[in-house]
Every structure is written in structure tokens, then in C-alpha cells.
Tab-separated table of C-alpha atoms and ligand atoms in Angstrom:
chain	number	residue	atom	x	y	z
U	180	UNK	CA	0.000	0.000	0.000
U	181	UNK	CA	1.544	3.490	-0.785
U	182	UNK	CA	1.396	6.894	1.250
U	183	UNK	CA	-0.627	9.036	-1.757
U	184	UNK	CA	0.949	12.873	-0.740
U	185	UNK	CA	-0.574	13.598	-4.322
U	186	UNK	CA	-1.646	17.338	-4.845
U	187	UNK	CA	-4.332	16.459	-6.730
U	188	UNK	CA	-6.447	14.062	-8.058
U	189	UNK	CA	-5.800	13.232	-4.391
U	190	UNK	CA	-6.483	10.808	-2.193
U	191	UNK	CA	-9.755	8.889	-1.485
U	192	UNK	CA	-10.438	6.846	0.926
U	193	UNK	CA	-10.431	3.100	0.216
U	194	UNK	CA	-13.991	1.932	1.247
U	195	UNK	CA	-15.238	4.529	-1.179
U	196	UNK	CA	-13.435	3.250	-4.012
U	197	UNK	CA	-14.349	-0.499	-3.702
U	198	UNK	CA	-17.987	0.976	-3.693
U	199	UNK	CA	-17.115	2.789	-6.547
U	200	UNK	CA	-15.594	0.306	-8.312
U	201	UNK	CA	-18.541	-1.876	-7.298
U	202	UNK	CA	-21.084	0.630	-8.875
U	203	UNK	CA	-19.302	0.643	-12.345
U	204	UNK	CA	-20.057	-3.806	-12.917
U	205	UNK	CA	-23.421	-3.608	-10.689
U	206	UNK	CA	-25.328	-0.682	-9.215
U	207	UNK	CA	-26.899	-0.970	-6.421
U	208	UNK	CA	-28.377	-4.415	-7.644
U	209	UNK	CA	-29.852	-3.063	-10.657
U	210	UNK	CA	-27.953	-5.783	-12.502
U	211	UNK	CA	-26.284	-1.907	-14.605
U	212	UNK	CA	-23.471	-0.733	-14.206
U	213	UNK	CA	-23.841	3.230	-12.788
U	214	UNK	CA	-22.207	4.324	-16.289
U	215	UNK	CA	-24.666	3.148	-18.459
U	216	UNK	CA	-28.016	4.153	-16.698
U	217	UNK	CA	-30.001	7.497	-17.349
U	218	UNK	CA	-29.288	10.685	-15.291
U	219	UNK	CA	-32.967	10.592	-15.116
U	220	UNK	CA	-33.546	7.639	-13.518
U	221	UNK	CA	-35.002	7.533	-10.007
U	222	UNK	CA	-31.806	5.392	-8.870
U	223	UNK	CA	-29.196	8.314	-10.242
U	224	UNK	CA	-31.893	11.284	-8.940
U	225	UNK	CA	-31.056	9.777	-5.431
U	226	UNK	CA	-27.406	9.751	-5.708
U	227	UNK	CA	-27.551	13.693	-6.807
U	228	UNK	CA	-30.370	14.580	-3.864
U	229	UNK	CA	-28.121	12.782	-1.279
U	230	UNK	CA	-25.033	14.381	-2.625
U	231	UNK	CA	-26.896	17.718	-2.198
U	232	UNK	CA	-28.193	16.613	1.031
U	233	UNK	CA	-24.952	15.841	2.232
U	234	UNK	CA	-23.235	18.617	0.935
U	235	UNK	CA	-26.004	20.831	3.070
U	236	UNK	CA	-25.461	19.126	6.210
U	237	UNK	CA	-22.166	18.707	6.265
U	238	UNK	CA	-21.350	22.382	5.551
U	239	UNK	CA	-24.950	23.339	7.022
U	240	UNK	CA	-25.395	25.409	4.486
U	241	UNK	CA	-28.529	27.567	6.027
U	242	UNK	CA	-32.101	28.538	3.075
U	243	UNK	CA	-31.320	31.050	0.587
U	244	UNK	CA	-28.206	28.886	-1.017
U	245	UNK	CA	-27.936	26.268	-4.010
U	246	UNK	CA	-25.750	23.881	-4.258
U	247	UNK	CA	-24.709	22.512	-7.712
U	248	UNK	CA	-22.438	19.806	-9.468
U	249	UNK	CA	-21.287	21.466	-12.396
U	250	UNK	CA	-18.613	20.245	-15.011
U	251	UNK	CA	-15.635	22.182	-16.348
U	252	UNK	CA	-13.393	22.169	-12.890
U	253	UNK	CA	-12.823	25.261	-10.830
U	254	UNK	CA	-10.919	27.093	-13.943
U	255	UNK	CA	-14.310	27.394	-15.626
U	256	UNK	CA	-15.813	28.851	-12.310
U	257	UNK	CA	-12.788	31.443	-13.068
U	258	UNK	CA	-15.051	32.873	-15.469
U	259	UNK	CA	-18.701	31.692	-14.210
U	260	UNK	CA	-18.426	33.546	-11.107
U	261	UNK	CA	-17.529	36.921	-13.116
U	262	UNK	CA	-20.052	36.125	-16.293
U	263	UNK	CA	-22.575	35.891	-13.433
U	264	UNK	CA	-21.795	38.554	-10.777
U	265	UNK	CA	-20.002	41.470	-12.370
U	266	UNK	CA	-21.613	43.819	-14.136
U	267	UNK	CA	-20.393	44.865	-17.424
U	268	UNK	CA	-18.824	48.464	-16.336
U	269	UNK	CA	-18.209	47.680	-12.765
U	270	UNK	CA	-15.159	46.398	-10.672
U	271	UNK	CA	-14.785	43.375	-8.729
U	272	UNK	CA	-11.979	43.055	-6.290
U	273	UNK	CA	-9.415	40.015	-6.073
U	274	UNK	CA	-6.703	38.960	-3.195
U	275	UNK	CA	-3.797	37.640	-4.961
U	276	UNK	CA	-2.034	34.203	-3.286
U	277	UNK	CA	-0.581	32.580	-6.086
U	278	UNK	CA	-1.014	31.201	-9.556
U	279	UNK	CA	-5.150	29.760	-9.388
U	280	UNK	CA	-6.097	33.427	-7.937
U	281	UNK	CA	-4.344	35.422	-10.703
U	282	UNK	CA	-5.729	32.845	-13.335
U	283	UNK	CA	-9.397	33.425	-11.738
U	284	UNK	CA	-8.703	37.369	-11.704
U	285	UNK	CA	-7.047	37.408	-15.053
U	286	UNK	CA	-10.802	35.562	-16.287
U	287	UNK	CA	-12.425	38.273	-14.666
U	288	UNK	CA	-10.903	40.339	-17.021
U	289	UNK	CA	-12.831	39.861	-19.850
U	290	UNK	CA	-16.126	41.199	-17.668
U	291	UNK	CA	-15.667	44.409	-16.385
U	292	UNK	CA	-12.642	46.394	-14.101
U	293	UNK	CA	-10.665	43.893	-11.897
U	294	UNK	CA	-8.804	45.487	-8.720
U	295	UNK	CA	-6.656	43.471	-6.999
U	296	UNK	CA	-6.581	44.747	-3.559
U	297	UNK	CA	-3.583	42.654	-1.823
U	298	UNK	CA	-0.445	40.706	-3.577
U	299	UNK	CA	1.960	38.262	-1.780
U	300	UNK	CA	3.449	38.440	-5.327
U	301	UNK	CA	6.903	39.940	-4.372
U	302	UNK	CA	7.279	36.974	-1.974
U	303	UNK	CA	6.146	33.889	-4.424
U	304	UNK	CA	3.488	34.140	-2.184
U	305	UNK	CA	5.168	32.374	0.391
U	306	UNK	CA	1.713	34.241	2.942
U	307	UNK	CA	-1.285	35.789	3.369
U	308	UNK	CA	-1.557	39.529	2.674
U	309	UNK	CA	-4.235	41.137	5.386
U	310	UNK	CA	-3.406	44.585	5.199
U	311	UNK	CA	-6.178	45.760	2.776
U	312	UNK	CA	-9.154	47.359	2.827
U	313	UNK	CA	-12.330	45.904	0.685
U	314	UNK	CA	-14.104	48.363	-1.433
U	315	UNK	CA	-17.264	48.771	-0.736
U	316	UNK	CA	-18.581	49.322	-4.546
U	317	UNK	CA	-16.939	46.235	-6.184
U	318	UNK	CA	-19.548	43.882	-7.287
U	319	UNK	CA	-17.651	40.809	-4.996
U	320	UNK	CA	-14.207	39.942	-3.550
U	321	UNK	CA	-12.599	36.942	-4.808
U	322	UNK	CA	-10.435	34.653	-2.291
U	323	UNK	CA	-8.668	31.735	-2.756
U	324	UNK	CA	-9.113	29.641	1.077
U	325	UNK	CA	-5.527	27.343	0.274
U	326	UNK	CA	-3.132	27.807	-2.092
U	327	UNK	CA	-2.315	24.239	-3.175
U	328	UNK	CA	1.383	25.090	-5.058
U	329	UNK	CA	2.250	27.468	-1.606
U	330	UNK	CA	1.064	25.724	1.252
U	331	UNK	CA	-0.800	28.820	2.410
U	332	UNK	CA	-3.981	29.031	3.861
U	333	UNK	CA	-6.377	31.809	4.945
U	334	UNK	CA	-6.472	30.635	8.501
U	335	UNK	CA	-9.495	33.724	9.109
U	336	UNK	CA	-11.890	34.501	6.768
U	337	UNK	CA	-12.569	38.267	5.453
U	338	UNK	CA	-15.493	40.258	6.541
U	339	UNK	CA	-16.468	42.182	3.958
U	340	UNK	CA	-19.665	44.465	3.171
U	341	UNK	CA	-19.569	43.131	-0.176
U	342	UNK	CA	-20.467	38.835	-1.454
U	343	UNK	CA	-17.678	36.991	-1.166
U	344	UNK	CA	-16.506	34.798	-3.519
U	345	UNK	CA	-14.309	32.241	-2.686
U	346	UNK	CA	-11.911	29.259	-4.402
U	347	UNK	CA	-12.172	26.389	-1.950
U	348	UNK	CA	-10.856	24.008	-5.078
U	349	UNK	CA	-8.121	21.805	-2.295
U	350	UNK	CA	-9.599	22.605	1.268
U	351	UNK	CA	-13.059	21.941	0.406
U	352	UNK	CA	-14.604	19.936	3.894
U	353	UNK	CA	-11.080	20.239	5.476
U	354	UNK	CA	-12.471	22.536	7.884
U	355	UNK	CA	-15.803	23.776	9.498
U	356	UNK	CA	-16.635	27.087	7.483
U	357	UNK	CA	-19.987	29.712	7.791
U	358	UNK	CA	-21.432	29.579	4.427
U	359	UNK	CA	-23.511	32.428	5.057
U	360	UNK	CA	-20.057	34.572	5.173
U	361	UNK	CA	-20.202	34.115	1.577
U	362	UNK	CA	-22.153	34.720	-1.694
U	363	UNK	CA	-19.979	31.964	-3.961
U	364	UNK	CA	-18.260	28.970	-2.805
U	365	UNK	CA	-16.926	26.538	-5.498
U	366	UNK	CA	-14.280	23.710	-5.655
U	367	UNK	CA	-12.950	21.313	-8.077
U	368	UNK	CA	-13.801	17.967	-6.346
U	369	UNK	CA	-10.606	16.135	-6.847
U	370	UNK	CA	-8.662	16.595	-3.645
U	371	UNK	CA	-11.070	16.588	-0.911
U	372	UNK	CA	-14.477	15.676	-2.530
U	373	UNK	CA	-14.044	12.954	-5.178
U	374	UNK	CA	-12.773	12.155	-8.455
U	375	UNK	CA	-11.851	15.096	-11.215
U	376	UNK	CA	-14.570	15.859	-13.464
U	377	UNK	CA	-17.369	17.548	-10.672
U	378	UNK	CA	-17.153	20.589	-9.524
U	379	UNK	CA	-19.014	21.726	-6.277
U	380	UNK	CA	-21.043	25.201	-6.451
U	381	UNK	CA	-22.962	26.627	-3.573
U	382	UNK	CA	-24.274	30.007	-4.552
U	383	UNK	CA	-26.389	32.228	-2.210
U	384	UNK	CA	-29.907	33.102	-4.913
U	385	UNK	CA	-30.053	36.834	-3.937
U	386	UNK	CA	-27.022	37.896	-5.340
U	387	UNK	CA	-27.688	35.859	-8.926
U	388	UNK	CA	-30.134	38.324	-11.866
U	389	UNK	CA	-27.960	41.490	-11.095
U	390	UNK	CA	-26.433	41.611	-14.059
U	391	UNK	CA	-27.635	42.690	-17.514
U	392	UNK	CA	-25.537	40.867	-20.382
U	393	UNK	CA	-26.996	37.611	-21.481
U	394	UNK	CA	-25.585	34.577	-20.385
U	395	UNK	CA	-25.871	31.367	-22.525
U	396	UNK	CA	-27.580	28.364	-20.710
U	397	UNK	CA	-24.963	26.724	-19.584
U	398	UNK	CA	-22.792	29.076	-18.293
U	399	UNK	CA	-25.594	31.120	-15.986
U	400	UNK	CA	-25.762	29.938	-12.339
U	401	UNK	CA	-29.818	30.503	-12.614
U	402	UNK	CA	-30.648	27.588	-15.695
U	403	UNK	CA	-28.281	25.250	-13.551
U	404	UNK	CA	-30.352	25.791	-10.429
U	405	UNK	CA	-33.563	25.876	-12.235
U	406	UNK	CA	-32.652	22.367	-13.748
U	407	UNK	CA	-30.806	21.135	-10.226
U	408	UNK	CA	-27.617	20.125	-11.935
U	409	UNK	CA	-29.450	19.071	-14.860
U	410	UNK	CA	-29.724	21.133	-17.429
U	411	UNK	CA	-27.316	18.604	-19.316
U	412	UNK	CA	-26.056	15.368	-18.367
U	413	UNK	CA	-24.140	15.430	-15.512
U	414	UNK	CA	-20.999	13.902	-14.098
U	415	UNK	CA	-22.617	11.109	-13.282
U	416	UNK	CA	-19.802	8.897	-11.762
U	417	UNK	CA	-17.863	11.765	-10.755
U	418	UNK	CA	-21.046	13.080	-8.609
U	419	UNK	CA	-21.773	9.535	-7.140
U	420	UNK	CA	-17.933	8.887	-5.794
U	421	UNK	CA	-17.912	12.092	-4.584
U	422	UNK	CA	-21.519	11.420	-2.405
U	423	UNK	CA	-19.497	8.480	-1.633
U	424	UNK	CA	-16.751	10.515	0.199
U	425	UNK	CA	-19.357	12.934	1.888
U	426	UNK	CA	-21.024	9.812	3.115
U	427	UNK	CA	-17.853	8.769	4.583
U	428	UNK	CA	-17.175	12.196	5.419
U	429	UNK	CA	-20.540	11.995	7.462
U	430	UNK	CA	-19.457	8.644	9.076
U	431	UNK	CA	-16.054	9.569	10.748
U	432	UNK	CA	-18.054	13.032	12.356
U	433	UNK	CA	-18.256	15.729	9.935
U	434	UNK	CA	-16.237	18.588	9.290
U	435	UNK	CA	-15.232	19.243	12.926
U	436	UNK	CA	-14.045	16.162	13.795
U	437	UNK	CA	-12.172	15.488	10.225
U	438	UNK	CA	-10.631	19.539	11.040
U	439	UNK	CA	-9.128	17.988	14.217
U	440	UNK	CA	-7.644	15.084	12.224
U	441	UNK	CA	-6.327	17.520	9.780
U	442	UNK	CA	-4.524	19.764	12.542
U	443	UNK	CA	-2.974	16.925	14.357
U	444	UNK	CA	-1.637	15.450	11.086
U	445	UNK	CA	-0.163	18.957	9.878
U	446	UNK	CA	1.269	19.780	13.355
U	447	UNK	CA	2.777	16.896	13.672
U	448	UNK	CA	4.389	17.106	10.099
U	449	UNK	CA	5.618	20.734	10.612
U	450	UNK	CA	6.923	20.026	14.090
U	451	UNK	CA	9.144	17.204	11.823
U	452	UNK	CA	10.311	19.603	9.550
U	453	UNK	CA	10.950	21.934	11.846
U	454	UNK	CA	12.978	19.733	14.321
U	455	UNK	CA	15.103	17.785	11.373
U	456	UNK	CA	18.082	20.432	10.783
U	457	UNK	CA	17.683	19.131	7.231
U	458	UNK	CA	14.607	20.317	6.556
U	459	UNK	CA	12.699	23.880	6.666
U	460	UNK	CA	9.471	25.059	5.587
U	461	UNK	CA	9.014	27.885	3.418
U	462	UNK	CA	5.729	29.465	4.088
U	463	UNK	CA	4.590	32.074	6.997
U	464	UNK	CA	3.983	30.159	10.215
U	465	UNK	CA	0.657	31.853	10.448
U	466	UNK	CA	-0.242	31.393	7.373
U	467	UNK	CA	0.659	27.686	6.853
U	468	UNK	CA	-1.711	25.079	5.042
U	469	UNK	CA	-3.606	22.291	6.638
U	470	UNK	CA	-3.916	20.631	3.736
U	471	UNK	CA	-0.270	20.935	1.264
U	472	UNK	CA	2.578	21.406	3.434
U	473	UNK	CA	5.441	22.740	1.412
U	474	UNK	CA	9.137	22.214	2.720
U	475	UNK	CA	12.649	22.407	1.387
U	476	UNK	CA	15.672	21.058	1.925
U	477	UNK	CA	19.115	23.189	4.039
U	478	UNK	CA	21.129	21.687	1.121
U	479	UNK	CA	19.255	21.137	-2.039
U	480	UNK	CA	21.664	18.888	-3.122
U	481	UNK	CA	19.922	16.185	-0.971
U	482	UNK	CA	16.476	16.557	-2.215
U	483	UNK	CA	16.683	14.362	-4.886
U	484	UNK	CA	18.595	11.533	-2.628
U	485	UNK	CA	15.934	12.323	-0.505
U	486	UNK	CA	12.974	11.552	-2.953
U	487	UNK	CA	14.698	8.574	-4.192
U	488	UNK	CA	14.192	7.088	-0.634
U	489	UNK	CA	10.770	8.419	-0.401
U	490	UNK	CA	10.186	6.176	-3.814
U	491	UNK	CA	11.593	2.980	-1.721
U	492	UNK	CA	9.504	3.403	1.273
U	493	UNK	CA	6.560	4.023	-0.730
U	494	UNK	CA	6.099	7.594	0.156
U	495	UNK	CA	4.549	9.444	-3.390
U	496	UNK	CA	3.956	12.708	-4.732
U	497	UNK	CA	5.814	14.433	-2.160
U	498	UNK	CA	7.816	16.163	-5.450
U	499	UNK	CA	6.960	20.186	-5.094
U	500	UNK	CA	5.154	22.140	-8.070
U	501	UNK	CA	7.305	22.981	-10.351
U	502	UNK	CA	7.384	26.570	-9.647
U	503	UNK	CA	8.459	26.092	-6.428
U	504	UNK	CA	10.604	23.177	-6.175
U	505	UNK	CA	11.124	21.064	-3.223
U	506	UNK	CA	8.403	18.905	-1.470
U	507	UNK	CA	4.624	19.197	-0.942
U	508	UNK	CA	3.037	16.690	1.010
U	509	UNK	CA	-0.570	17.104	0.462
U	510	UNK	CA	-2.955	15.472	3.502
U	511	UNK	CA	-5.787	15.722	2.545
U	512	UNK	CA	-8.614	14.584	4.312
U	513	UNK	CA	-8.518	10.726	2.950
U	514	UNK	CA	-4.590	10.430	4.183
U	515	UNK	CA	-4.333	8.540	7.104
U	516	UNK	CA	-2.118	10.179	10.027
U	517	UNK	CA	-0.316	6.977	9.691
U	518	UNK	CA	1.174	8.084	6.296
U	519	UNK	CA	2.045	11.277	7.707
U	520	UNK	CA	4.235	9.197	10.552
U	521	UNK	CA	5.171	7.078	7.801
U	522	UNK	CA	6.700	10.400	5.732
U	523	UNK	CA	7.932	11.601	9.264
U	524	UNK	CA	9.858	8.364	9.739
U	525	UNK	CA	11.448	8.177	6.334
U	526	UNK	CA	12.007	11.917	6.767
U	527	UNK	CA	14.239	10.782	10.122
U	528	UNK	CA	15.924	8.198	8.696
U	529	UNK	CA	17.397	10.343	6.001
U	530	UNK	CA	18.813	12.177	8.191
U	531	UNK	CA	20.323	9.834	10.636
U	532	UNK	CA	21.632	8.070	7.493
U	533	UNK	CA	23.450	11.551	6.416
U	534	UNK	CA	24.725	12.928	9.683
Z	1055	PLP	C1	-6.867	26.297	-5.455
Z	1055	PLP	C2	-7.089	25.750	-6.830
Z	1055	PLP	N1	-7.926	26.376	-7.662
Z	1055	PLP	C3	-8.161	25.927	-8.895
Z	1055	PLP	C4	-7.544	24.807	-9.394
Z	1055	PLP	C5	-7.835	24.352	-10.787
Z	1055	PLP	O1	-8.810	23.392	-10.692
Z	1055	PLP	P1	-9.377	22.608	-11.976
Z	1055	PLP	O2	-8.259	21.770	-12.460
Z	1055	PLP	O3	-10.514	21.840	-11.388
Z	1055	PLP	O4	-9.805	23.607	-12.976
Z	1055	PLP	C6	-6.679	24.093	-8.553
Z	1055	PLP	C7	-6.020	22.874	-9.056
Z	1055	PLP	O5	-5.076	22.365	-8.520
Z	1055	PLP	C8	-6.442	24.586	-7.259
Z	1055	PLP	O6	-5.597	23.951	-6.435
């Protein structure tokens, strides 16, 4: 069995993918596989209303929201959320934390005036700029919560007289959150939620109808609610592993007890990397990710000596983005603190092995 550090398609936990892999020869005893039956039939309508269900709970996501399960990852929400919310001659502000904020600010682009308000730019955004004020007449303010490639996270969430929009793409259900502190939540499913090809939308309705340009069917938040999900057909399999993973989610305590899992397993891997003389992080202590802790090695010689040993004790995707370099671990909700010891261990070894 390996240690899955991956960024992303991450992890999922392995009762969920025997179901799933169940589902695809025989659903549910239907004698059909889950890819070849209708979206329309009453056995995939439940799978979608317990997903949304779930999704509600879970996040308790109070009246006055929809949640969707659109297709087109959180890059085409880039644009949706702007095509949507920002009127054509009007601003909408943006925090920039790395590369997935200045690709959904540099979509916004094509709507109307985009002001960022805050950079960590200058720094490769190794934190958390929160020294800014939010203007009061932008039409939203766009967040990212974690910056996967980083290892930041907003550890506090903005108050702000104005929706807030907000990338939750890879700590999605890491962490208990209050929905109503925001107008647009969306994430990519593949790192806490599921498999790639969903996409998770919760949009508060009053804020939707405010602008004037038309917006073709499938691109405008109010067809998608109007047809819950399915306007089109969905992401059938995508959506049902990823109810699979709320169920689960649901099953080990919800968000709050899965957020305590997730702060023992990152304090325990920081406190490694910051013990180890070989090792140091690279982020702002404060603003350090739950979810993709990035580190680097004293003498980058050793990192790839280091990976190659990682590779032997079954320790993978530890290898940092490319526009970063060193390592990420990614623990996402689905990795065990066991693999987290596991990568601690190996992590010791290397260095008792190069004193
Ligand atoms: C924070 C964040 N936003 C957006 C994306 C892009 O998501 P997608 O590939 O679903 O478009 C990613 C992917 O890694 C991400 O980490």
C-alpha cells in the first residue's frame, strides 16, 4: 500500500473506491453498471439529492443557497463567477495568493474592471496579505481559502460588506466554514471531494439576476439551479464517488471532527520539519496550510537523494510544483495520520543516514 501525498487528483479513501468500483459492474443491484443508466432515472436522482443533502449538512449550508455539481473544474468557475456577478462596467476586487487566484482574476478580465486589492506576489506568495481594505462598490471579492502550489492558507476569513466569492478548489470539507459569510463557494472535487470531473457550487440566490448581459444556458448559475444540476447530463460517476466521500465524510463526524484530524496530522508534520536540521518550511507560520505542506531542503543537493528514498519506502507525490521546487506533502482529508508518521519516519531516517 503506498502513502498518496498527491496534490491532486488526491487521495480517497479506500472503502469509497471499492464501492465505486462496485457501482461501475453492478449498481446498487440493478444488474447496470452506474455508467450506463439514465441521469434521469429515479436510482441516479437519489445519488444527486443525497449528494446535495450531504453537501447541506455537512457544511450546514442555512435557506437562501444552491448547491450545484457542475462540469468544467474550478478554472471554468474562473469565469462563471464573473459572467454571473459582475456587471459589465463595474469592478470586482481580487486577493492575490498565487497562480489559481491570478488565473481566476485574469478571467475576470474579460467582464468588467478587476482590482486586486492585496499581492503576496513579491514573496512567491510564500503568505497571506491582510493589510487591505475591501471596497465597498466592487460587485464581490474573490479569495482563494488554500493555495495548493504554496502551502498557504487563509487561517481567518474576510469580513467584507460586499459577497464573497471564494476558491475552496483543495480545502473543500477540510475545515468547518460559515457559508452564510459568503455569496460563492466553489471547488474542483478532486482533492477533498471525489474524483476530477465535478465541480461543487454553492451560490447564495439573492445575489444571482444582477447583471444585464446575457448569459448562454450553460454558463448562468440561474438555468443550472432551475434544472438542479441538470440542465445537461451530468458527471454522473464523478457526482456519485464524490456522495461516496461525503457519506464517509458523514461517518467519521463531519467537518469538525475530520478539522481535528487535519490539525494533528499537519502539526505533527511541521513540528518534523521543523525539528530535522535538514529540513525547513518555506511558508509564513501563520499562514501555513492544513492541507499541502510545502518544505525544502538546508542543502538542495539532498532533495533528490531524498525523494529517491521516499520512492523505496513508498512515500509518493511528495515532489513540489514545479514553480516552487522542493516537497509538498498534500494530507488531505482521505490520508491517514499513519502516512504522515510514515513520511515523518522516512524523513528521520534520512537524516540519521546523512549525519
Ligand atoms: C486552489 C485551486 N484552484 C483551482 C484549481 C484548478 O482546478 P481545476 O483543475 O478543477 O480547474 C486548482 C487545481 O489544482 C487549485 O488547487
Amino acid at each position: 500500500m503506498k502513502h498518496n501525498f498527491g496534490a491532486g487528483p488526491g487521495i480517497l479513501p479506500q472503502e469509497v473506491l471499492k464501492q465505486a468500483a462496485e457501482a461501475v459492474i453492478d449498481f446498487n443491484g440493478t444488474g447496470l453498471s452506474l455508467l450506463e443508466i439514465s441521469h434521469r432515472s429515479k436510482e441516479f436522482e437519489a445519488v444527486l439529492d443525497e449528494a446535495v443533502q450531504l453537501v447541506k449538512e455537512l457544511f450546514s449550508v442555512p435557506e437562501g443557497y444552491s448547491v450545484l455539481f457542475l462540469q468544467g473544474g474550478a478554472s471554468t468557475q474562473f469565469a462563471l463567477a464573473p459572467y454571473n456577478l459582475l456587471p459589465s462596467g463595474g469592478k470586482a476586487a481580487y486577493l492575490e495568493t498565487g497562480v489559481w487566484a491570478n488565473k481566476a482574476l485574469k478571467e475576470a478580465k474579460y467582464f468588467g474592471e478587476v482590482e486586486v486589492i492585496a499581492s503576496s506576489k513579491e514573496s512567491n506568495f510564500t503568505y497571506i496579505p491582510k493589510d487591505y481594505t475591501i471596497p465597498a462598490d466592487a460587485a464581490y471579492f474573490h479569495i482563494t481559502s488554500n493555495n495548493t502550489i504554496y502551502g498557504t492558507q487563509l487561517q481567518e476569513f474576510p469580513k467584507s460588506p460586499i459577497p464573497v466569492v471564494c476558491d475552496m478548489s483543495s480545502d473543500i470539507f477540510s475545515r468547518k466554514v460559515n457559508v452564510a459569510d459568503f455569496g460563492l463557494i466553489y471547488a474542483g472535487a478532486q482533492k477533498n471531494m471525489g474524483p476530477a470531473g465535478v465541480t461543487l457550487v454553492i451560490v447564495k440566490d439573492d445575489i444571482l439576476g444582477k447583471v444585464d448581459r446575457k448569459i448562454p444556458a450553460m454558463f448562468n448559475y440561474q438555468t443550472q439551479i432551475e434544472g438542479g444540476s441538470m440542465y445537461n447530463t451530468p458527471p454522473c460517476f464523478a457526482i456519485y464517488v464524490s456522495m461516496l466521500t461525503l457519506r464517509w465524510l458523514k461517518a467519521k463526524g463531519g467537518v469538525a471532527a475530520i478539522e481535528q484530524e487535519n490539525i494533528t496530522k499537519a502539526n505533527a508534520l511541521y513540528n518534523a520539519i521543523e525539528s530535522n536540521p535538514f529540513f525547513k518550511g518555506v511558508c509564513a507560520v501563520e499562514d501555513r496550510s492544513h492541507m499541502n505542506v510545502c518544505f525544502v531542503m538546508e542543502n538542495p543537493e539532498l532533495e533528490k537523494p531524498f525523494l529517491k528514498l521516499c520512492d523505496e519506502r513508498g512515500i509518493v507525490g511528495v515532489k513540489g510544483h514545479r514553480s516552487v521546487g522542493g516537497f509538498r506533502a498534500s494530507i488531505y482529508n482521505a490520508l491517514p495520520l499513519s502516512s504522515v508518521l510514515a513520511l515523518i519516519d522516512v524523513m528521520q531516517e534520512f537524516a540519521d543516514s546523512n549525519k
